[in-house]
Coordinates of C-alpha atoms in Angstrom, one line a residue:
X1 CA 105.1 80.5 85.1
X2 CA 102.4 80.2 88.1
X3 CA 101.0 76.9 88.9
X4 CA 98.5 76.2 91.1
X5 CA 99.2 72.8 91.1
X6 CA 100.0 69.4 88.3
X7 CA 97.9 69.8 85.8
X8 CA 97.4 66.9 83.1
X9 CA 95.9 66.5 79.6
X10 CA 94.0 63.6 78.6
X11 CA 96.7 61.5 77.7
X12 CA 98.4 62.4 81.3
X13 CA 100.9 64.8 79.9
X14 CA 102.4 66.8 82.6
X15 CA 102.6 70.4 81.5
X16 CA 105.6 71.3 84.5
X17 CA 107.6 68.6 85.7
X18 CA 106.3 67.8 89.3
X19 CA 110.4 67.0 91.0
X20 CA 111.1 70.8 90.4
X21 CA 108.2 72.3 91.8
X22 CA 108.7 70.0 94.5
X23 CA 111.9 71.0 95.1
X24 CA 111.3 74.6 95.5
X25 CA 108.5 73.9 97.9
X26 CA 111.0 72.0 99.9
X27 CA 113.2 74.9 99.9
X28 CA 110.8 77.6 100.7
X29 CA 109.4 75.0 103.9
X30 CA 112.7 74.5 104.9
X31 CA 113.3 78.2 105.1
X32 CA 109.7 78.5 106.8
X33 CA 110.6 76.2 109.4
X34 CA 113.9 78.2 110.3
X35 CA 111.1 80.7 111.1
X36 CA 109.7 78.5 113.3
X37 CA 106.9 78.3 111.2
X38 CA 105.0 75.3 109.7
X39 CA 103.8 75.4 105.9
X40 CA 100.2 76.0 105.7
X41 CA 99.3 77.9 102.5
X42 CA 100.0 76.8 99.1
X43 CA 102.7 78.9 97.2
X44 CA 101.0 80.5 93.9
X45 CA 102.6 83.4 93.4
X46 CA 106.0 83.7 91.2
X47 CA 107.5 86.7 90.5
X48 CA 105.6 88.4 88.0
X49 CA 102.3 87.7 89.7
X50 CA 103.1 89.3 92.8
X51 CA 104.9 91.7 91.1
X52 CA 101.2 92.5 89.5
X53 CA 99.8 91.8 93.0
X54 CA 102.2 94.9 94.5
X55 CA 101.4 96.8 92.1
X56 CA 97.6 96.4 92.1
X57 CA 97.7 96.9 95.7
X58 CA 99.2 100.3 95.3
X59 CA 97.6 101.7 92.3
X60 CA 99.8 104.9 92.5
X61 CA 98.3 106.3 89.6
X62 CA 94.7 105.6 89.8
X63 CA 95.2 106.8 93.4
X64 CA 96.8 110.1 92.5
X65 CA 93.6 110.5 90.8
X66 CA 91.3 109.7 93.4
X67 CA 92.9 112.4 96.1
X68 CA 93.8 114.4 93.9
X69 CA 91.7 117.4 95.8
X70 CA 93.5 116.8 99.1
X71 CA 96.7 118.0 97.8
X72 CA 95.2 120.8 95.4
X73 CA 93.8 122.4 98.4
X74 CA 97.0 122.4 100.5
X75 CA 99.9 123.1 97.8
X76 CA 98.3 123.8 94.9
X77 CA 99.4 121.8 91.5
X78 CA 103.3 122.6 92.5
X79 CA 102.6 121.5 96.0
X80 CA 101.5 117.9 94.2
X81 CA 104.2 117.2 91.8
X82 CA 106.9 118.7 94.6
X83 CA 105.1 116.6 97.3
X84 CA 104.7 113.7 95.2
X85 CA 108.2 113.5 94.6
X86 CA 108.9 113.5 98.0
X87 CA 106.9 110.6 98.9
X88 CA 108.3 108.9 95.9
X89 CA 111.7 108.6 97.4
X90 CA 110.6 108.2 100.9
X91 CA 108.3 105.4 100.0
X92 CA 111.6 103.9 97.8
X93 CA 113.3 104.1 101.1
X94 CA 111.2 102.6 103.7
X95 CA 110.7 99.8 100.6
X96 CA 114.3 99.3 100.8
X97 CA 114.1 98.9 104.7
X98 CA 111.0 96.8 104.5
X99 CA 112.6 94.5 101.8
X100 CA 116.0 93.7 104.0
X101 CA 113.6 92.5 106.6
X102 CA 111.5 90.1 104.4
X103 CA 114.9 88.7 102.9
X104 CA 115.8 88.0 106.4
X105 CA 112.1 86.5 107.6
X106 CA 110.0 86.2 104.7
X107 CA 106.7 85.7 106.9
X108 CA 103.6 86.9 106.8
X109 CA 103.0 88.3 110.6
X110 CA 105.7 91.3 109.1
X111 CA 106.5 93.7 111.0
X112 CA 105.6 92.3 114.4
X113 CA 107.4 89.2 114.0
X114 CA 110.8 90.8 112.8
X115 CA 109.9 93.4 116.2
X116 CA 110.1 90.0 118.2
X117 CA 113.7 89.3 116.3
X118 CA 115.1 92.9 116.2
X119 CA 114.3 94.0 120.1
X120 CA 116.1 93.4 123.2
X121 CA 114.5 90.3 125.3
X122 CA 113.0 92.2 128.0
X123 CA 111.1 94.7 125.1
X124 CA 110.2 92.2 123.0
X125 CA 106.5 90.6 123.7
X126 CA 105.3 94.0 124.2
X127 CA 107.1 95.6 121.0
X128 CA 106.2 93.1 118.6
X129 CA 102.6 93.4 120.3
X130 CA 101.7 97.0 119.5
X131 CA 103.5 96.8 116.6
X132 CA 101.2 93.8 115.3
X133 CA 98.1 96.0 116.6
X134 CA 99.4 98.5 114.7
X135 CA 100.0 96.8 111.6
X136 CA 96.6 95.2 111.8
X137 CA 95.0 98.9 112.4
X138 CA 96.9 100.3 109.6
X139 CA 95.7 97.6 107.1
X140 CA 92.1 97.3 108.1
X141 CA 91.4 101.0 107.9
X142 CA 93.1 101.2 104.5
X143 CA 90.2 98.0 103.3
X144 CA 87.9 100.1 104.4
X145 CA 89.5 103.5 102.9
X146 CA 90.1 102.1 99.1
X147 CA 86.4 100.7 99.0
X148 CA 84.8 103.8 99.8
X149 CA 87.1 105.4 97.5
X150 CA 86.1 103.4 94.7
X151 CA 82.1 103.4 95.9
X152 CA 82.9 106.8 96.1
X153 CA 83.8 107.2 92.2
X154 CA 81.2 105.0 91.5
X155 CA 78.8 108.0 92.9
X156 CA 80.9 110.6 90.6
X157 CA 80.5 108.3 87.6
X158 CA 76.7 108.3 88.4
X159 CA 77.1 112.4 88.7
X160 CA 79.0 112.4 85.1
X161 CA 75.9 110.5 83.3
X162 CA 73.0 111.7 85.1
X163 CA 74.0 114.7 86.4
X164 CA 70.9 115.5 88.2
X165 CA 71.9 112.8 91.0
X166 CA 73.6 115.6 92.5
X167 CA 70.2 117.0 94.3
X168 CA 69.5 112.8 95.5
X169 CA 73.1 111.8 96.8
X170 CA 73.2 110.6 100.2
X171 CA 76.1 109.4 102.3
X172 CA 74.2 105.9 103.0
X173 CA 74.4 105.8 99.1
X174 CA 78.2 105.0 99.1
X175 CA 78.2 103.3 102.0
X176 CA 76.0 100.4 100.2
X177 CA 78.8 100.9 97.5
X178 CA 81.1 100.2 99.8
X179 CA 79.5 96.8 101.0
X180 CA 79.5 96.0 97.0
X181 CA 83.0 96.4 96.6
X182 CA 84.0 94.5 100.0
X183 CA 82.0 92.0 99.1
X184 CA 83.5 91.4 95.9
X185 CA 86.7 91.3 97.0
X186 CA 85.6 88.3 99.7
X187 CA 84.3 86.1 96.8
X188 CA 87.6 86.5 94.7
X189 CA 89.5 86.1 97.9
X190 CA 87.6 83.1 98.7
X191 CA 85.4 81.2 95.6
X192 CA 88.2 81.9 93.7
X193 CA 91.1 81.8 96.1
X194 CA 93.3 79.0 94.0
X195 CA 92.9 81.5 90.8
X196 CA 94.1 84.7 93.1
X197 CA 97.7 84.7 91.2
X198 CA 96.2 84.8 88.2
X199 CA 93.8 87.2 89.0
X200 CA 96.2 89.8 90.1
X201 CA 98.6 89.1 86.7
X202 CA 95.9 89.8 84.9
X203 CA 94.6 93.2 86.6
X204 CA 98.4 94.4 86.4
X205 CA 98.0 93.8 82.3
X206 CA 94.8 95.8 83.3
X207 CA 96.7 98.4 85.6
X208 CA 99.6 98.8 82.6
X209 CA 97.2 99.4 79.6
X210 CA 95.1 101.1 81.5
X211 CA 97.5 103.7 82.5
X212 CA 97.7 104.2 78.4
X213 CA 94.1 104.5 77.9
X214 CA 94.0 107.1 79.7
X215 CA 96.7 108.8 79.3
X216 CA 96.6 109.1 75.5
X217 CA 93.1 111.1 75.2
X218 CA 93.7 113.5 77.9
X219 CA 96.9 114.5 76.4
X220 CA 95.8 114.3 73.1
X221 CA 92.6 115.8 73.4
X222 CA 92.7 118.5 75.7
X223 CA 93.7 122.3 76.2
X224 CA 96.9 122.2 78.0
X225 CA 97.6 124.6 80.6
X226 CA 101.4 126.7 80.8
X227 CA 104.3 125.5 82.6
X228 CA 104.0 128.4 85.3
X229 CA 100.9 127.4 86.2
X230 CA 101.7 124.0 86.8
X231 CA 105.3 123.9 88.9
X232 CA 104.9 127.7 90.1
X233 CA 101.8 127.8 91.3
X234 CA 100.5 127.2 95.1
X235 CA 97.5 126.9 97.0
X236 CA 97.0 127.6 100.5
X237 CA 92.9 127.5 100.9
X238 CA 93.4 125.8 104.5
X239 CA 94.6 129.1 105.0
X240 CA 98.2 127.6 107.5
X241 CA 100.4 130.4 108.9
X242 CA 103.0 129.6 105.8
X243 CA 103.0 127.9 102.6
X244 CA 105.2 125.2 103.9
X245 CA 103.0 124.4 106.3
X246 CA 100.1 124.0 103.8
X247 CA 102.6 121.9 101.8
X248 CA 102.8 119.2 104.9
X249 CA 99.4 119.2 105.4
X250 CA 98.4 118.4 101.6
X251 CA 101.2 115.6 101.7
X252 CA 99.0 113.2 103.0
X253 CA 97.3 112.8 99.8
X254 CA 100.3 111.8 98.1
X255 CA 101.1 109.4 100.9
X256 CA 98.2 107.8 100.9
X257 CA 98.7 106.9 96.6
X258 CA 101.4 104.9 98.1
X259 CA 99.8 103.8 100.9
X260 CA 100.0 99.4 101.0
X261 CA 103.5 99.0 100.1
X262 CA 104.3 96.3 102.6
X263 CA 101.0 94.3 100.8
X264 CA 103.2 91.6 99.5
X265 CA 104.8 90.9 102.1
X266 CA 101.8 89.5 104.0
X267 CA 101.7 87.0 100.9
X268 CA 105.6 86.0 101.4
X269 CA 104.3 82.3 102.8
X270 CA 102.4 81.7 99.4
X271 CA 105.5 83.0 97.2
X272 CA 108.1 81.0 95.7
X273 CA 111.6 81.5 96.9
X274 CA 110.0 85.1 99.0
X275 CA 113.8 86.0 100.7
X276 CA 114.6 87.3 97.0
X277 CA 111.2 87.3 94.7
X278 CA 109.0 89.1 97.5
X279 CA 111.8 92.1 97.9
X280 CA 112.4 92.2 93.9
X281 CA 109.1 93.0 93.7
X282 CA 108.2 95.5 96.5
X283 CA 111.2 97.7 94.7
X284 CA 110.0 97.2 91.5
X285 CA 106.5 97.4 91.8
X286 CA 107.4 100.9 93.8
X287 CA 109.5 102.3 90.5
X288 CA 106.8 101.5 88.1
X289 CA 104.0 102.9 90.2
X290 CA 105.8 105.7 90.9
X291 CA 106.4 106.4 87.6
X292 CA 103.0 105.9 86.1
X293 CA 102.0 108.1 88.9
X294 CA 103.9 111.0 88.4
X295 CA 103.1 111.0 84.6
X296 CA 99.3 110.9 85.3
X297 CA 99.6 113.9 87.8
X298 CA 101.6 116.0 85.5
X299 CA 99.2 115.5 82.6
X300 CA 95.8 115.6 84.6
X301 CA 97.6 119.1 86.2
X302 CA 98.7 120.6 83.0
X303 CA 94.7 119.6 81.3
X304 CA 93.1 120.4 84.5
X305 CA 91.8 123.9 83.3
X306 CA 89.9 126.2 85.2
X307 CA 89.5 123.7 88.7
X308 CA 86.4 126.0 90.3
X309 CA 84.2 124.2 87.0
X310 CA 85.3 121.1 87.7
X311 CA 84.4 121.1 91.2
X312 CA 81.7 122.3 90.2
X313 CA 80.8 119.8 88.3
X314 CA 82.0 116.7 90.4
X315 CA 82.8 118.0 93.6
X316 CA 83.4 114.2 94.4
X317 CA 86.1 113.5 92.4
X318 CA 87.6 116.2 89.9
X319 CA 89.0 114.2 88.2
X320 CA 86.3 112.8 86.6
X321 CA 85.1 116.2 85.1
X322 CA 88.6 117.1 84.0
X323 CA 88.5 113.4 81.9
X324 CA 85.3 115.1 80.7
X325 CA 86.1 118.6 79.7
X326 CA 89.5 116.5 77.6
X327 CA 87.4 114.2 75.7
X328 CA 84.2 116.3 75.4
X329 CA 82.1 113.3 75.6
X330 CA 80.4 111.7 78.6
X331 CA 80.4 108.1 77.0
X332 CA 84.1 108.6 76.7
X333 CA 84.7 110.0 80.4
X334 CA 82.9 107.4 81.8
X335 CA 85.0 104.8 80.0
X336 CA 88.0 106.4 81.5
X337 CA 86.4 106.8 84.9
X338 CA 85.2 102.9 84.6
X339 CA 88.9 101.9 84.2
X340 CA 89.7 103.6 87.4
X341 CA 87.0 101.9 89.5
X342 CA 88.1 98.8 88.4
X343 CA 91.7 99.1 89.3
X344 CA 89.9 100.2 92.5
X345 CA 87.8 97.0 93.4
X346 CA 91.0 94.9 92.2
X347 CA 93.0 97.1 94.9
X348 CA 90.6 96.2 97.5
X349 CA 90.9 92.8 96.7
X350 CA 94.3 92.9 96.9
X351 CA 94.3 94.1 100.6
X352 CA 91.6 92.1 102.1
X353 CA 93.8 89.3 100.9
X354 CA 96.9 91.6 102.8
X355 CA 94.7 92.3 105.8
X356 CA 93.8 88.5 106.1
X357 CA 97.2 87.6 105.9
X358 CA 97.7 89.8 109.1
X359 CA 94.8 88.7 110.9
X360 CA 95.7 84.6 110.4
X361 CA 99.6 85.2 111.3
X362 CA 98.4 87.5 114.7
X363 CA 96.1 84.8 115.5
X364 CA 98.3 81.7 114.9
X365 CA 100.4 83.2 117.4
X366 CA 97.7 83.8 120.0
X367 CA 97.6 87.8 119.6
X368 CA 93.9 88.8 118.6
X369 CA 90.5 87.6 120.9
X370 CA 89.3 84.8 118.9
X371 CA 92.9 83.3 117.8
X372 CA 91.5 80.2 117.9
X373 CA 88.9 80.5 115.1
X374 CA 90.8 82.9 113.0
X375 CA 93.7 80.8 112.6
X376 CA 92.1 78.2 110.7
X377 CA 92.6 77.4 107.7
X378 CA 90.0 75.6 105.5
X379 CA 91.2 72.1 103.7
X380 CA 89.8 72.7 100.7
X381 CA 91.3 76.1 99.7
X382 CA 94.1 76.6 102.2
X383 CA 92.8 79.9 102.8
X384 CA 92.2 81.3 106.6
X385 CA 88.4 81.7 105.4
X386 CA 87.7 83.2 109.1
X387 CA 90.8 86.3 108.8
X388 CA 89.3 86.8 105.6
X389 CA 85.0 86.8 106.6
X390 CA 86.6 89.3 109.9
X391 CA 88.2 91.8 107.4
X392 CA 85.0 92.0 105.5
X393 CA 82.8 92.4 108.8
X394 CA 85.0 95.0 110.1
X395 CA 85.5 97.3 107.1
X396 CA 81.6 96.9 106.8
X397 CA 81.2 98.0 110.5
X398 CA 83.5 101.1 109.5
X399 CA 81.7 102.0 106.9
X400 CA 78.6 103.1 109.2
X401 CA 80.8 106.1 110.4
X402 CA 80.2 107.4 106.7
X403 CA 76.6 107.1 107.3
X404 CA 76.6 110.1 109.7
X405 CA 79.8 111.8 108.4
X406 CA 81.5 111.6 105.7
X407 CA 84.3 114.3 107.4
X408 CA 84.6 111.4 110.4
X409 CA 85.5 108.8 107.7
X410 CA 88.1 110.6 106.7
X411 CA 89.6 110.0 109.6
X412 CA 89.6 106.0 109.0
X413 CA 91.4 106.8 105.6
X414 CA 94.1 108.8 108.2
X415 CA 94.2 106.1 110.2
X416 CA 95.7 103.5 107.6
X417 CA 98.7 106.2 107.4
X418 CA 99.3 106.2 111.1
X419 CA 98.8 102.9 111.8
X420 CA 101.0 101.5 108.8
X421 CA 103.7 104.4 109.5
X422 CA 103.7 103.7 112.9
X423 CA 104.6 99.8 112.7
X424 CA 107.5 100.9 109.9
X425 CA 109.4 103.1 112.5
X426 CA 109.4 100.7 114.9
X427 CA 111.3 98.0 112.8
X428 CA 113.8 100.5 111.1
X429 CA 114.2 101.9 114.8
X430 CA 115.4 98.6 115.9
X431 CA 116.7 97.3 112.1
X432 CA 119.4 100.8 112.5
X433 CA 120.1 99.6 116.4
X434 CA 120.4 96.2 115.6
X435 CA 123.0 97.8 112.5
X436 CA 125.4 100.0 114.7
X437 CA 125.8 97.3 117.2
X438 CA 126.5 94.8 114.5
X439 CA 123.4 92.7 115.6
X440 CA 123.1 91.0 112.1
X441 CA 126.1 88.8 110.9
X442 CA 126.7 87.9 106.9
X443 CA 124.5 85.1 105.5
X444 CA 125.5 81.7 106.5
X445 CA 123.3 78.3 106.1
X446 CA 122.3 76.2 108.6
X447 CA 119.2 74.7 110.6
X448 CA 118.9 77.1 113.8
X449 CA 115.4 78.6 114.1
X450 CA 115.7 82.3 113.3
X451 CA 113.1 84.2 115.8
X452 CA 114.6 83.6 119.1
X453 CA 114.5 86.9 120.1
X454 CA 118.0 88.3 121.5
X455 CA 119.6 86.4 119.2
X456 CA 122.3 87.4 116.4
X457 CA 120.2 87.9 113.8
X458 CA 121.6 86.7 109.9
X459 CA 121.0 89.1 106.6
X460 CA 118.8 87.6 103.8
X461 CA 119.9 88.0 100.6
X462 CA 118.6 91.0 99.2
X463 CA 120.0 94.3 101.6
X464 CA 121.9 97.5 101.2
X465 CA 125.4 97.3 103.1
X466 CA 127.9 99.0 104.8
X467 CA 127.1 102.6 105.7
X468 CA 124.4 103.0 102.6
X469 CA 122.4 100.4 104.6
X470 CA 122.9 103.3 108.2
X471 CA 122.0 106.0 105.9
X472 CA 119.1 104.7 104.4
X473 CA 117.8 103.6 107.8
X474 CA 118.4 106.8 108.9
X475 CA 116.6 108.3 106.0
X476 CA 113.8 105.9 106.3
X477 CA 113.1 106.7 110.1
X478 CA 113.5 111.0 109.2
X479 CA 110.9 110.5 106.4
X480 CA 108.2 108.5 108.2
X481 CA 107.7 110.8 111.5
X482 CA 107.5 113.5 109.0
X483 CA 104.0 111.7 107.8
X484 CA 102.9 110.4 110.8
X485 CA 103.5 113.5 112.7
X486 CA 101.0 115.5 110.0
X487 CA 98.6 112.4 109.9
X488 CA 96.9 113.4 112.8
X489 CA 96.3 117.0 110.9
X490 CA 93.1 118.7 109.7
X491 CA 93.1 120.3 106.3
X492 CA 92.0 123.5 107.8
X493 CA 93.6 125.7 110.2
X494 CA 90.3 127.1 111.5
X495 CA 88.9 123.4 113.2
X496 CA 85.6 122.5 112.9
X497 CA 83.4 119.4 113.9
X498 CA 82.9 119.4 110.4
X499 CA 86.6 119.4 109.2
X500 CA 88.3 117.6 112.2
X501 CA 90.4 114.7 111.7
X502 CA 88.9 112.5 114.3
X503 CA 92.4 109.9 113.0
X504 CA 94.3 111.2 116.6
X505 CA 90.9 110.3 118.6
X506 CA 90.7 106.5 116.8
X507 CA 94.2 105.8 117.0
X508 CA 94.4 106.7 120.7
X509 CA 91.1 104.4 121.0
X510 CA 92.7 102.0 119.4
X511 CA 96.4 102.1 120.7
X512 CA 94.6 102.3 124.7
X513 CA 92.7 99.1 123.6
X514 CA 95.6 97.5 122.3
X515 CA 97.2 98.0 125.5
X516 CA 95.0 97.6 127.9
X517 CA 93.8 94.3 126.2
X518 CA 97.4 93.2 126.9
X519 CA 98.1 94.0 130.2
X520 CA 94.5 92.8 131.5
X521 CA 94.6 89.6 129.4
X522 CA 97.0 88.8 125.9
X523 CA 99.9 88.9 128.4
X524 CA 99.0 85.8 129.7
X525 CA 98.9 84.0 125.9
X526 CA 100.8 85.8 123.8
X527 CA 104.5 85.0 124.3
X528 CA 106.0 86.3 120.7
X529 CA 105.7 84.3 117.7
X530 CA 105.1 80.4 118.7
X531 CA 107.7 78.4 118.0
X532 CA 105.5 75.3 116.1
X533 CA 105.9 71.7 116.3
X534 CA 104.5 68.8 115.3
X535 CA 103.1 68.2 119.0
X536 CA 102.9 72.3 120.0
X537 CA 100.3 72.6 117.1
X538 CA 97.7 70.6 115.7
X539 CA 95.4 73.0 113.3
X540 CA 91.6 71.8 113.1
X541 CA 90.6 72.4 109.3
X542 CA 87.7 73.2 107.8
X543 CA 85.4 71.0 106.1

């Protein structure tokens, strides 16, 4: 049961006995401070809320829906199952990867404070540097990606109902929906910050029945498709060299429904016992999204009918006509369609809260311009208001590029796969070093502080062993340059301004900024993660 903190009746009953919640929290700040870490934010998420909260961030199946078209175009409805199975495992693997380093730092910085841990002394500042820019990259493009995604079904929802909109829609249109759904997601992240657990077990009863509600009528209801047309059938329209080259290409759709899997580990400093709740949940929360997305793909596939109508009719999002043509009724669609777009503000949510996470733990440890303002943390809510207001400002300064192209956004929603992608391989690069040259001894308890860098490193208590633990590494690392080689890939052989995915010009912006920002200046401050004291830091709050 989630508590945010001792509540009492009138008579003063005491609904959870205060000595074992205090207990925990000793535990769990004990463990912190082996980190080198003090405890800042209040821990309100057990394990079934951040179980909802990793699911919610995902929304596999709502997001299957959403890009849907990418992979269509580029593999056909074979290439998406086969491709989505693909991802399925991959993503189970880098999970598995990603989980053994949370067991062994549950933190929030991530991947650029286990990079500071995991790489030789002389690699390390810099690693765990470009990996936190990275990391930071990856997760702000994806706020920005999943709320025009969901202003963007909010346009296709408007197409379904009044379908003369299609001769008024302007890009500027979902842009302003994208402000709405950012903006949304700050005032749950914020006004309601001490209610966020219970927000996200509530949108993962939401994310659940949902699935269901959908599910049932566009089974039930519509003319099904055969089995040949379904898992024998591929597309090419990007018109690649080969088939299997069109199949890598239309991956990235797939990819990104899974996109956000390292979301709660961002929240692992406000999660109770995180070395074994935050990794429980990052698995499971991978299985049941997986599943629900695999089922929702096969049955939107085999009730998809004749695809050139749907487009036709909502060449935003198909899959709004194709909820259409099951039901045959628009009030009925656009109930279906509704229950998406909430599961797509609630996703948002979920990742400005991720993103912010990021943004505090980079800035605690002097790694972002500004680290002195975005590492506060206000009093009252013992949220880092200022990583949360930055996320917000930046995803709405993104959301300009849609303004003049729609085509260059695209390349922001790229982005979050490279960026993200790019962090993973560098910790399971030096997680599989760190293996073979037994770097990492057996779990052992004592008082050391963990994140000396160079130092033997101990395992957590959630990990694969022995030579499972190698070949899943191995696995892990095979899998993600596969994606974040075709990130950088347009969905059309014959490149255009208009089709160009401007995702290899941002992240080279980005990664020479990052760089260049160190060399000339963040050298100078950022050292690795700070080792805190009571002296070394004394955090100004908020009124």
């Amino acid at each position: 049961m989630d508590v945010d903190e001792k509540h009492s009746g009138e008579g003063g009953h005491v609904d959870i006995p205060e000595p074992e919640i205090s207990r925990a929290s000793h535990n769990d700040d004990a463990a912190l401070a082996q980190l080198g870490k003090k405890p800042v934010l209040r821990r309100n998420f057990g394990f079934l809320t951040i179980l909802g909260f990793s699911c919610t961030v995902l929304i596999t199946w709502e997001g299957a829906l959403m890009v849907f078209l990418s992979g269509l175009q580029n593999g056909g409805p074979s290439g998406l199952i086969y491709g989505f199975i693909v991802v399925w495992i991959g993503t189970l693997s880098v999970s598995a990867t990603l989980s053994e380093m949370v067991s062994i730092a549950p933190i929030s910085g991530g991947q650029y404070h286990w990079v500071s841990m995991l790489a030789p002394p002389e690699y390390s500042k810099f690693l765990s540097y470009i990996t936190g820019w990275l990391t930071l990259t990856g997760w702000q493009a994806l706020v920005a990606s999943a709320a025009y995604l969901t202003g963007a079904a909010i346009q296709g929802l408007v197409l379904l109902t009044h379908p003369s909109y299609m001769k008024n829609i302007q890009n500027w249109h979902g842009t302003l929906l994208l402000w709405a759904v950012v903006l949304f997601s700050y005032a749950v992240n914020t006004a309601f910050s001490r209610s966020l657990s219970r927000f996200e077990g509530l949108v993962f009863v939401f994310h659940i029945v949902g699935f269901f509600a959908v599910l049932f009528p566009l089974v039930f209801l519509s003319e099904h498709a055969s089995a040949d047309a379904v898992f024998n059938t591929f597309f090419n329209l990007g018109e690649w060299q080969t088939q299997g080259l069109s199949f890598c290409v239309g991956i990235l759709g797939n990819v990104f429904a899974f996109v956000g899997g390292d979301g709660a580990i961002h929240m692992a400093e406000e999660v109770r016992n995180p070395a074994v709740v935050v990794p429980w949940s990052i698995m499971a929360g991978c299985m049941i999204n997986g599943t629900l997305g695999f089922a929702i793909l096969i049955a939107t596939l085999y009730c998809v009918g004749d695809i050139n109508v749907r487009l036709e009719e909502n060449p935003i999002f198909p899959f709004i006509a194709i909820f259409h043509n099951a039901v045959g009724s628009v009030p009925g669609a656009a109930v279906m369609s509704s229950l998406v777009i909430f599961l797509g503000f609630s996703a948002t949510t979920g990742q400005v809260s991720s993103t912010s996470r990021i943004y505090w733990a980079f800035a605690r440890d002097h790694g972002l311009p500004g680290w002195t303002i975005l590492k506060k943390v206000s009093r009252r809510t013992s949220i880092p208001v200022y990583a949360v207001a930055t996320t917000i400002l930046v995803a709405i300064i993104l959301s300009f590029v849609n303004i003049g192209s729609s085509t260059a956004f695209n390349g922001v929603i790229s982005i979050s796969v490279a960026g993200l992608f790019g962090s993973y391989m560098v910790v399971a690069s030096l997680l599989l070093w760190r293996r073979l040259t037994g770097g990492i001894r057996p779990r052992t308890y004592d008082n050391s502080v963990m994140d000396t860098s160079g130092k033997t490193l101990v395992w957590g208590p959630w990990h694969i062993p022995g030579i499972w633990g190698v070949a899943n590494n191995i696995f892990t690392l095979a899998y993600l340059l596969f994606i974040f080689f075709f990130s950088f890939w347009p969905a059309y052989r014959n490149v255009t301004l208009q089709n160009f995915n401007w995702a290899v010009l941002v992240f080279t912006v980005v990664s020479a900024f990052s760089v260049l920002y160190y060399f000339v200046w963040a050298r100078k401050l950022y050292k690795g993660p700070v080792i805190e004291t009571g002296r070394e830091r004394q955090d100004i709050p908020l009124n």
